[in-house]
C-alpha cells in the first residue's frame, strides 16, 4: 500500500527527487555487484589452479619426507631447527569499496636450518618441497580470503539492490502518482469552480443589463 503524504507541489518535488536518487542508487548497487562478481569469478578460477598446484606439491613433499624417514629414521627432531615464519606482509587493495588482502612472503634463499652432515638429499628435497607449499599456501590464503570477503559484499549489495528495486523505488513511484493525481484533480476542480464562477458572473451581468435596459424603456 502506498504511503500517504499530503499532496502539495513541494512534496511532489521531494518525492521525485527521492525517486531519482533511489534509481541512481540501484544502478550503482547493480554495477558494484557485477564488478564484484567478475572479480570473484576470476579469483575462483585462480584458486582452482593454485589448489591443483598445491596438492601436487604436497604429494611430492610428503613422498620425499617419507623417503627421508625411511633412510634417516624419524626426522621429527630436526623440525625444531626450522624457524617460525615471520616475514609475511599483509596489505589491502580496494575493489568497489571492498578491502581485499594482499599477502606477501619474502623471497629468501632456501637455506636448510639443520646439520646437512646428519641428513641426506631426501630430506633436502622434502625441505624444498615444503618451502614451495608454504609459498602456495600464502597465495591460496590471500585468494580464498578475498573470495570470502567478495561473497559477503555481493550478498549485502544484492540485498540493498533488491530493497531499492522492490521496496524503495515502488514506494516513491506510488507517492509521485498519488500526489500528481491529487494535484491534477484539484486543478480540475479549481478549473470547474472558476468556470462556474465566471458563468454565474456573466449571467448576473447579463441580468443586470437586461434590468437596466427595461428601466430605460
Coordinates of C-alpha atoms in Angstrom, one line a residue:
X1 CA 0.0 0.0 0.0
X2 CA 1.3 3.4 -1.0
X3 CA 2.4 5.7 1.8
X4 CA 0.0 8.6 2.1
X5 CA 1.6 12.0 2.0
X6 CA 0.0 15.5 1.9
X7 CA -0.5 16.3 -1.9
X8 CA 1.5 19.5 -2.3
X9 CA 3.9 20.6 -5.1
X10 CA 6.7 20.7 -2.5
X11 CA 6.1 17.1 -1.6
X12 CA 5.8 16.2 -5.2
X13 CA 9.3 17.7 -5.9
X14 CA 10.6 16.0 -2.8
X15 CA 9.2 12.6 -3.9
X16 CA 10.5 12.9 -7.4
X17 CA 14.0 13.8 -6.1
X18 CA 13.9 10.8 -3.7
X19 CA 12.8 8.6 -6.6
X20 CA 15.6 9.7 -8.8
X21 CA 18.2 9.2 -6.0
X22 CA 16.8 5.7 -5.4
X23 CA 17.1 4.8 -9.1
X24 CA 20.6 6.1 -9.2
X25 CA 21.4 4.1 -6.0
X26 CA 20.0 0.9 -7.6
X27 CA 22.2 1.5 -10.7
X28 CA 25.3 1.9 -8.6
X29 CA 24.4 -1.2 -6.5
X30 CA 23.8 -3.2 -9.7
X31 CA 27.1 -2.0 -11.2
X32 CA 29.0 -2.7 -8.0
X33 CA 27.5 -6.2 -7.8
X34 CA 28.5 -7.0 -11.4
X35 CA 32.1 -5.8 -10.8
X36 CA 32.4 -7.9 -7.6
X37 CA 31.0 -11.0 -9.3
X38 CA 33.5 -10.7 -12.1
X39 CA 36.3 -10.3 -9.6
X40 CA 35.2 -13.3 -7.6
X41 CA 34.8 -15.5 -10.7
X42 CA 38.4 -14.6 -11.7
X43 CA 39.7 -15.4 -8.2
X44 CA 37.8 -18.6 -8.1
X45 CA 39.4 -19.8 -11.4
X46 CA 42.8 -18.8 -9.9
X47 CA 42.0 -20.6 -6.7
X48 CA 41.3 -23.9 -8.6
X49 CA 44.7 -23.6 -10.4
X50 CA 46.6 -22.9 -7.2
X51 CA 44.8 -25.7 -5.4
X52 CA 45.8 -28.1 -8.1
X53 CA 49.4 -27.0 -7.9
X54 CA 49.5 -27.1 -4.1
X55 CA 48.1 -30.6 -4.0
X56 CA 50.7 -31.9 -6.4
X57 CA 53.4 -30.1 -4.3
X58 CA 52.2 -31.6 -1.1
X59 CA 52.2 -35.1 -2.6
X60 CA 55.8 -34.6 -3.7
X61 CA 56.8 -33.1 -0.3
X62 CA 55.2 -36.0 1.7
X63 CA 56.7 -38.6 -0.6
X64 CA 60.2 -37.0 -0.1
X65 CA 59.6 -36.8 3.7
X66 CA 58.6 -40.5 3.7
X67 CA 61.8 -41.4 2.0
X68 CA 63.8 -39.3 4.4
X69 CA 62.1 -41.0 7.4
X70 CA 62.9 -44.4 5.9
X71 CA 66.5 -43.6 5.2
X72 CA 67.2 -41.5 8.3
X73 CA 64.7 -42.8 10.8
X74 CA 62.3 -40.2 12.3
X75 CA 63.2 -36.7 11.3
X76 CA 60.8 -35.0 13.7
X77 CA 63.6 -33.9 16.0
X78 CA 65.1 -31.9 13.1
X79 CA 61.9 -29.8 12.8
X80 CA 62.9 -27.8 15.9
X81 CA 65.7 -26.2 13.8
X82 CA 63.2 -24.8 11.3
X83 CA 62.4 -21.2 12.4
X84 CA 58.9 -19.8 12.6
X85 CA 57.9 -17.7 9.5
X86 CA 57.8 -14.0 10.4
X87 CA 58.3 -12.4 7.0
X88 CA 54.7 -12.2 6.0
X89 CA 53.4 -8.8 5.0
X90 CA 49.7 -8.0 4.6
X91 CA 48.3 -5.0 2.8
X92 CA 44.9 -4.3 1.3
X93 CA 43.5 -3.2 -2.1
X94 CA 40.1 -1.8 -2.6
X95 CA 37.6 -3.2 -5.2
X96 CA 34.4 -1.1 -5.3
X97 CA 34.9 -0.3 -1.6
X98 CA 35.6 -3.9 -0.6
X99 CA 39.0 -4.3 1.1
X100 CA 40.8 -7.4 -0.3
X101 CA 44.1 -8.6 1.3
X102 CA 47.4 -8.8 -0.4
X103 CA 49.8 -11.2 1.3
X104 CA 53.5 -11.1 0.5
X105 CA 56.1 -13.5 1.6
X106 CA 59.8 -12.5 1.4
X107 CA 61.6 -14.4 -1.3
X108 CA 64.6 -15.5 0.7
X109 CA 67.2 -18.1 -0.4
X110 CA 66.4 -21.6 0.7
X111 CA 69.0 -22.4 3.4
X112 CA 68.5 -25.6 5.5
X113 CA 68.5 -24.9 9.2
X114 CA 69.6 -28.4 10.1
X115 CA 73.0 -30.1 10.0
X116 CA 73.4 -31.3 6.5
X117 CA 76.1 -33.7 7.6
X118 CA 73.5 -35.7 9.5
X119 CA 70.9 -35.8 6.7
X120 CA 70.6 -36.7 3.0
X121 CA 69.2 -35.5 -0.2
X122 CA 65.7 -36.9 0.5
X123 CA 65.3 -34.5 3.5
X124 CA 66.8 -31.7 1.4
X125 CA 64.2 -32.4 -1.3
X126 CA 61.4 -32.5 1.3
X127 CA 62.6 -29.2 2.8
X128 CA 62.5 -27.6 -0.7
X129 CA 59.0 -29.0 -1.5
X130 CA 57.5 -27.9 1.8
X131 CA 59.0 -24.4 1.3
X132 CA 57.2 -24.3 -2.0
X133 CA 53.9 -25.4 -0.4
X134 CA 54.4 -22.5 2.1
X135 CA 54.5 -20.1 -0.8
X136 CA 51.5 -21.6 -2.5
X137 CA 49.6 -21.6 0.8
X138 CA 50.2 -17.9 1.2
X139 CA 48.8 -17.3 -2.3
X140 CA 45.8 -19.6 -1.7
X141 CA 45.1 -17.9 1.7
X142 CA 45.1 -14.5 0.0
X143 CA 42.8 -15.7 -2.8
X144 CA 40.3 -17.6 -0.6
X145 CA 40.1 -14.8 2.0
X146 CA 39.4 -12.4 -0.9
X147 CA 36.7 -14.7 -2.3
X148 CA 35.0 -14.9 1.1
X149 CA 35.0 -11.1 1.5
X150 CA 33.7 -10.7 -2.0
X151 CA 30.9 -13.2 -1.4
X152 CA 29.8 -11.3 1.8
X153 CA 29.9 -8.0 -0.1
X154 CA 28.0 -9.4 -3.0
X155 CA 25.3 -10.7 -0.7
X156 CA 25.0 -7.3 1.1
X157 CA 25.0 -5.4 -2.3
X158 CA 22.3 -7.8 -3.7
X159 CA 20.2 -7.3 -0.6
X160 CA 20.4 -3.5 -0.9
X161 CA 19.7 -3.6 -4.6
X162 CA 16.6 -5.7 -4.0
X163 CA 15.4 -3.4 -1.3
X164 CA 15.8 -0.4 -3.7
X165 CA 14.1 -2.2 -6.6
X166 CA 11.3 -3.9 -4.8
X167 CA 10.5 -1.5 -1.9
X168 CA 12.1 2.0 -2.0
X169 CA 11.6 2.7 -5.8
X170 CA 7.9 1.4 -5.9
X171 CA 7.2 3.5 -2.7
X172 CA 8.3 6.7 -4.3
X173 CA 6.7 5.9 -7.6
X174 CA 3.4 5.4 -5.7
X175 CA 3.9 8.7 -3.9
X176 CA 4.6 10.6 -7.1
X177 CA 1.5 9.0 -8.7
X178 CA -0.7 9.8 -5.7
X179 CA 0.5 13.4 -5.4
X180 CA 0.3 14.0 -9.2
X181 CA -3.2 12.6 -9.4
X182 CA -4.3 14.6 -6.4
X183 CA -2.9 17.8 -7.7
X184 CA -4.5 17.2 -11.2
X185 CA -7.8 16.5 -9.5
X186 CA -7.5 19.8 -7.5
X187 CA -6.7 21.6 -10.7
X188 CA -9.7 20.2 -12.5
X189 CA -11.9 21.1 -9.5
X190 CA -10.5 24.6 -9.5
X191 CA -11.0 24.9 -13.2
X192 CA -14.6 23.8 -12.9
X193 CA -15.1 26.2 -9.9
X194 CA -13.7 29.1 -11.8
X195 CA -15.8 28.2 -14.9
X196 CA -18.9 28.1 -12.7
X197 CA -18.0 31.5 -11.1
X198 CA -17.3 33.0 -14.5
X199 CA -20.6 31.7 -15.9
X200 CA -22.5 33.0 -12.8
X201 CA -20.8 36.4 -13.2
X202 CA -21.7 36.6 -16.8
X203 CA -25.3 35.7 -16.1
X204 CA -25.5 38.3 -13.3
X205 CA -24.0 40.9 -15.7
X206 CA -26.5 39.9 -18.4
X207 CA -29.4 40.1 -16.0
X208 CA -28.2 43.5 -14.7
X209 CA -28.0 44.8 -18.3
X210 CA -31.5 43.5 -19.1
X211 CA -32.8 45.1 -15.9
X212 CA -31.2 48.5 -16.8
X213 CA -32.5 48.2 -20.3
X214 CA -36.0 47.5 -19.0
X215 CA -35.9 50.7 -16.9
X216 CA -34.9 52.8 -19.8
X217 CA -37.8 51.5 -21.8

